[in-house]
Amino acid sequence: MAITLGVHASNPSLYYLSRLDYLDEELAPLGETGAFHHYRDGTRTGELLADGTIDFGGTGSTPPITAQAAGHDLVYAVVSAPRPDHGALLVRADGPVRTVADLKGGTVVLGIGSWQTHLLAKALHAEGLSYATAITAVRPAAGEDQARRLREGEIAGWIAQGAELAAARRGGEFRELVRTGDVITDRSVFFTRRGFAADRPEVVAAIATALRRADAWVAAHLPEAAAIAAEDLGGSAEDWRTALAALPWRLEPASAAFVAEQQEAADIFHRVGFIDRAVTVADAHLPALQAPVAAAVTSGTAAEASGTAAVASGTVAEAV
């Protein structure tokens, strides 16, 4: 049976890995093959792991915490280096919102349940405000122009990322009220079922190696990677190249320091009612994975980054 990885457009490492040959190449010596399950909403990753649809997934910092709060028995496998320029909370440059406290009573558009919830909740918490009561958080609707809504005063703030953030920065109409790296580390976070990790740590390490190789490919082929995203996801290749160049494309084991970062987020989420029970993040930390994963993410060479790989043609299929 194939080892299935979950893929959605919000996790760039998995997005590009699904277009390369690296997963099968790393799994073949273990007698395994790889497969990809494409879906739109990264916040579903925990439930897809729990019901066996996927064996391994990746998101930002928030979904594994909400999955753990929902009772899913997951473990952290590997994380990206911090992504300080991945996103930002934007406000109108000439608008009334000058500080985070000025958001009180306003509407903020963000990916609810994503790393963006972590960013906003922590920024508000630092000002003595609650994510649950100080602002109205709304999800972006398909086809909505958030830049226009912010420009015209329909919303108080907008958390943007990727090519949309690059485009918004170019216009000069918006100000970065909160830069992601000033509040959270904003890592890509990869996790799996406990049983899978405990039984097959060598497979988890092989997946980490494939992810490392995919990251190295993107870092060395930014114009090609940007063109793929622009064709598939919209936006300009120029803006995608800017967005991709801002990412670290480097992986690390899930360390005790990372667990502490996640615990801080989990505590804030519980305090404001975003999750309905306290979570002990250390329960999802499997120390036995650290050594094999560390070896997997540090064994690449400079030649690997400049190497070639077959890239699948066409657009990424999406499944609900």
C-alpha positions as semicolon CSV with decimal commas, in nm:
position;residue;x (nm);y (nm);z (nm)
1;M;0,000;0,000;0,000
2;A;0,132;0,345;-0,089
3;I;0,241;0,596;0,172
4;T;0,003;0,888;0,122
5;L;0,099;1,249;0,185
6;G;-0,159;1,524;0,214
7;V;-0,108;1,822;-0,015
8;H;-0,271;2,165;-0,014
9;A;-0,152;2,489;-0,165
10;S;-0,084;2,656;0,170
11;N;0,207;2,423;0,248
12;P;0,473;2,504;-0,013
13;S;0,710;2,217;0,065
14;L;0,445;1,951;0,011
15;Y;0,298;2,144;-0,283
16;Y;0,625;2,126;-0,474
17;L;0,717;1,777;-0,354
18;S;0,396;1,651;-0,518
19;R;0,534;1,771;-0,853
20;L;0,873;1,604;-0,822
21;D;1,000;1,246;-0,820
22;Y;1,175;1,261;-0,485
23;L;0,919;1,083;-0,268
24;D;0,924;0,759;-0,469
25;E;1,302;0,777;-0,495
26;E;1,340;0,795;-0,117
27;L;1,074;0,533;-0,040
28;A;1,187;0,275;-0,299
29;P;1,480;0,138;-0,091
30;L;1,228;0,070;0,187
31;G;1,001;-0,124;-0,047
32;E;0,735;0,149;-0,046
33;T;0,576;0,381;-0,298
34;G;0,433;0,727;-0,247
35;A;0,100;0,888;-0,329
36;F;-0,051;1,234;-0,280
37;H;-0,399;1,328;-0,165
38;H;-0,487;1,684;-0,269
39;Y;-0,733;1,892;-0,071
40;R;-0,808;2,262;-0,028
41;D;-0,834;2,323;0,345
42;G;-0,520;2,258;0,549
43;T;-0,716;2,279;0,874
44;R;-0,859;1,934;0,787
45;T;-0,517;1,769;0,808
46;G;-0,567;1,625;1,157
47;E;-0,894;1,453;1,068
48;L;-0,749;1,318;0,741
49;L;-0,464;1,164;0,940
50;A;-0,703;1,025;1,198
51;D;-0,931;0,854;0,946
52;G;-0,638;0,708;0,749
53;T;-0,692;0,914;0,433
54;I;-0,333;1,036;0,461
55;D;-0,028;0,913;0,650
56;F;0,163;1,239;0,673
57;G;0,064;1,604;0,643
58;G;0,188;1,957;0,687
59;T;0,039;2,293;0,783
60;G;0,131;2,600;0,980
61;S;0,144;2,611;1,358
62;T;-0,227;2,608;1,448
63;P;-0,384;2,295;1,288
64;P;-0,180;2,040;1,484
65;I;-0,282;2,212;1,808
66;T;-0,651;2,206;1,718
67;A;-0,613;1,846;1,603
68;Q;-0,459;1,749;1,935
69;A;-0,739;1,933;2,117
70;A;-0,988;1,730;1,911
71;G;-0,833;1,411;2,048
72;H;-0,631;1,305;1,744
73;D;-0,320;1,109;1,846
74;L;-0,057;1,279;1,634
75;V;0,316;1,336;1,663
76;Y;0,536;1,607;1,519
77;A;0,785;1,485;1,260
78;V;0,980;1,782;1,123
79;V;0,944;2,160;1,101
80;S;1,072;2,435;0,878
81;A;1,308;2,704;0,993
82;P;1,125;3,021;1,103
83;R;0,949;3,217;0,826
84;P;0,960;3,579;0,947
85;D;0,853;3,733;0,615
86;H;0,591;3,476;0,519
87;G;0,296;3,697;0,607
88;A;0,181;4,022;0,764
89;L;-0,126;4,186;0,915
90;L;-0,205;4,475;0,684
91;V;-0,404;4,792;0,752
92;R;-0,471;5,100;0,541
93;A;-0,167;5,327;0,531
94;D;-0,391;5,632;0,577
95;G;-0,649;5,463;0,799
96;P;-0,737;5,496;1,168
97;V;-0,568;5,175;1,284
98;R;-0,222;5,270;1,409
99;T;-0,168;5,000;1,675
100;V;-0,293;4,648;1,741
101;A;-0,517;4,789;2,014
102;D;-0,691;5,001;1,749
103;L;-0,827;4,682;1,591
104;K;-1,070;4,647;1,882
105;G;-1,424;4,627;1,753
106;G;-1,312;4,582;1,393
107;T;-1,322;4,299;1,141
108;V;-1,004;4,116;1,042
109;V;-0,990;3,879;0,746
110;L;-0,765;3,579;0,799
111;G;-0,737;3,206;0,747
112;I;-0,919;3,098;1,063
113;G;-0,758;2,787;1,207
114;S;-0,432;2,847;1,020
115;W;-0,105;2,997;1,147
116;Q;-0,277;3,332;1,096
117;T;-0,497;3,264;1,399
118;H;-0,181;3,209;1,605
119;L;-0,039;3,539;1,481
120;L;-0,349;3,746;1,556
121;A;-0,429;3,579;1,887
122;K;-0,077;3,634;2,019
123;A;-0,058;3,994;1,892
124;L;-0,388;4,076;2,063
125;H;-0,288;3,888;2,379
126;A;0,025;4,105;2,407
127;E;-0,207;4,409;2,422
128;G;-0,432;4,252;2,684
129;L;-0,704;4,179;2,428
130;S;-0,883;3,854;2,350
131;Y;-0,905;3,708;2,001
132;A;-1,252;3,582;2,094
133;T;-1,401;3,918;2,193
134;A;-1,185;4,208;2,077
135;I;-1,227;4,162;1,700
136;T;-1,450;3,984;1,452
137;A;-1,246;3,726;1,262
138;V;-1,380;3,626;0,920
139;R;-1,255;3,387;0,656
140;P;-1,180;3,518;0,308
141;A;-1,451;3,412;0,066
142;A;-1,360;3,276;-0,275
143;G;-1,327;3,553;-0,528
144;E;-1,328;3,835;-0,273
145;D;-1,077;4,114;-0,329
146;Q;-0,940;4,170;0,022
147;A;-0,715;4,453;-0,093
148;R;-1,019;4,642;-0,220
149;R;-1,215;4,575;0,099
150;L;-0,929;4,703;0,312
151;R;-0,874;5,004;0,084
152;E;-1,241;5,100;0,105
153;G;-1,268;5,054;0,480
154;E;-1,495;4,749;0,479
155;I;-1,250;4,568;0,705
156;A;-1,000;4,689;0,964
157;G;-0,722;4,445;0,882
158;W;-0,618;4,162;0,655
159;I;-0,355;3,895;0,713
160;A;-0,196;3,828;0,376
161;Q;0,069;3,586;0,260
162;G;0,237;3,463;-0,056
163;A;0,185;3,641;-0,385
164;E;-0,107;3,845;-0,243
165;L;0,122;3,993;0,020
166;A;0,391;4,067;-0,237
167;A;0,135;4,246;-0,456
168;A;-0,005;4,442;-0,160
169;R;0,343;4,554;-0,056
170;R;0,413;4,690;-0,405
171;G;0,111;4,919;-0,408
172;G;0,202;5,141;-0,114
173;E;-0,162;5,166;0,000
174;F;-0,118;4,942;0,303
175;R;0,097;4,937;0,613
176;E;0,225;4,629;0,793
177;L;0,076;4,662;1,138
178;V;0,225;4,327;1,242
179;R;0,513;4,153;1,069
180;T;0,483;3,780;1,129
181;G;0,839;3,732;1,250
182;D;0,795;3,997;1,519
183;V;0,526;3,787;1,690
184;I;0,561;3,416;1,603
185;T;0,822;3,196;1,437
186;D;0,561;3,083;1,182
187;R;0,709;2,749;1,088
188;S;0,575;2,494;0,844
189;V;0,487;2,199;1,067
190;F;0,475;1,837;0,949
191;F;0,302;1,568;1,153
192;T;0,171;1,214;1,137
193;R;-0,018;0,951;1,337
194;R;0,161;0,822;1,645
195;G;0,132;0,459;1,538
196;F;0,275;0,532;1,195
197;A;0,572;0,723;1,340
198;A;0,642;0,465;1,607
199;D;0,619;0,169;1,368
200;R;0,794;0,326;1,068
201;P;1,045;0,590;1,179
202;E;1,258;0,506;0,875
203;V;0,966;0,601;0,649
204;V;0,920;0,931;0,833
205;A;1,291;0,999;0,785
206;A;1,263;0,914;0,414
207;I;0,974;1,160;0,378
208;A;1,183;1,425;0,555
209;T;1,465;1,360;0,307
210;A;1,224;1,399;0,014
211;L;1,095;1,726;0,160
212;R;1,450;1,851;0,208
213;R;1,527;1,773;-0,154
214;A;1,210;1,945;-0,275
215;D;1,296;2,254;-0,070
216;A;1,646;2,258;-0,219
217;W;1,499;2,231;-0,570
218;V;1,270;2,531;-0,516
219;A;1,550;2,742;-0,367
220;A;1,763;2,669;-0,674
221;H;1,481;2,711;-0,929
222;L;1,278;3,008;-0,810
223;P;1,167;3,129;-1,156
224;E;1,036;2,783;-1,251
225;A;0,870;2,733;-0,913
226;A;0,710;3,077;-0,935
227;A;0,576;3,007;-1,284
228;I;0,417;2,683;-1,160
229;A;0,239;2,862;-0,874
230;A;0,124;3,152;-1,092
231;E;-0,029;2,919;-1,350
232;D;-0,194;2,698;-1,093
233;L;-0,292;2,938;-0,814
234;G;-0,317;3,277;-0,981
235;G;-0,119;3,592;-0,924
236;S;0,188;3,699;-1,114
237;A;0,507;3,499;-1,147
238;E;0,697;3,806;-1,026
239;D;0,497;3,820;-0,703
240;W;0,531;3,446;-0,651
241;R;0,906;3,464;-0,696
242;T;0,921;3,740;-0,433
243;A;0,709;3,532;-0,195
244;L;0,905;3,211;-0,248
245;A;1,239;3,391;-0,209
246;A;1,126;3,507;0,138
247;L;1,093;3,150;0,267
248;P;1,390;2,971;0,430
249;W;1,359;2,635;0,244
250;R;1,530;2,464;0,536
251;L;1,399;2,193;0,768
252;E;1,475;2,110;1,131
253;P;1,380;1,832;1,374
254;A;1,089;1,902;1,606
255;S;1,291;2,013;1,908
256;A;1,203;2,096;2,268
257;A;1,224;2,466;2,175
258;F;0,964;2,413;1,905
259;V;0,740;2,230;2,154
260;A;0,765;2,534;2,384
261;E;0,656;2,762;2,097
262;Q;0,355;2,544;2,032
263;Q;0,266;2,522;2,400
264;E;0,255;2,900;2,425
265;A;0,011;2,907;2,132
266;A;-0,200;2,626;2,278
267;D;-0,227;2,808;2,610
268;I;-0,346;3,128;2,440
269;F;-0,597;2,935;2,228
270;H;-0,743;2,767;2,536
271;R;-0,758;3,092;2,732
272;V;-0,965;3,264;2,461
273;G;-1,181;2,960;2,388
274;F;-1,048;2,884;2,040
275;I;-0,990;2,528;2,166
276;D;-1,218;2,385;2,432
277;R;-0,962;2,203;2,642
278;A;-0,604;2,245;2,755
279;V;-0,342;2,072;2,541
280;T;-0,004;1,935;2,647
281;V;0,198;1,974;2,330
282;A;0,481;1,757;2,464
283;D;0,245;1,460;2,434
284;A;0,282;1,495;2,056
285;H;0,662;1,503;2,072
286;L;0,830;1,169;1,993
287;P;1,197;1,200;2,096
288;A;1,286;0,880;1,909
289;L;1,219;1,062;1,580
290;Q;1,469;1,339;1,642
291;A;1,788;1,152;1,549
292;P;1,667;0,994;1,222
293;V;1,494;1,315;1,115
294;A;1,799;1,524;1,203
295;A;2,012;1,299;0,985
296;A;1,758;1,323;0,704
297;V;1,740;1,703;0,696
298;T;2,113;1,767;0,732
299;S;2,258;1,514;0,486
300;G;2,203;1,715;0,165
301;T;2,483;1,865;-0,037
302;A;2,524;2,179;-0,244
303;A;2,515;1,963;-0,556
304;E;2,166;1,845;-0,460
305;A;2,029;2,198;-0,460
306;S;2,152;2,262;-0,814
307;G;2,043;1,926;-0,947
308;T;1,751;1,853;-1,174
309;A;1,430;1,663;-1,117
310;A;1,138;1,561;-1,326
311;V;0,851;1,802;-1,270
312;A;0,499;1,680;-1,328
313;S;0,305;1,871;-1,591
314;G;-0,039;2,022;-1,554
315;T;-0,204;2,179;-1,253
316;V;-0,240;2,033;-0,909
317;A;-0,570;1,847;-0,880
318;E;-0,777;1,934;-0,577
319;A;-1,012;1,707;-0,390
320;V;-1,255;1,822;-0,126
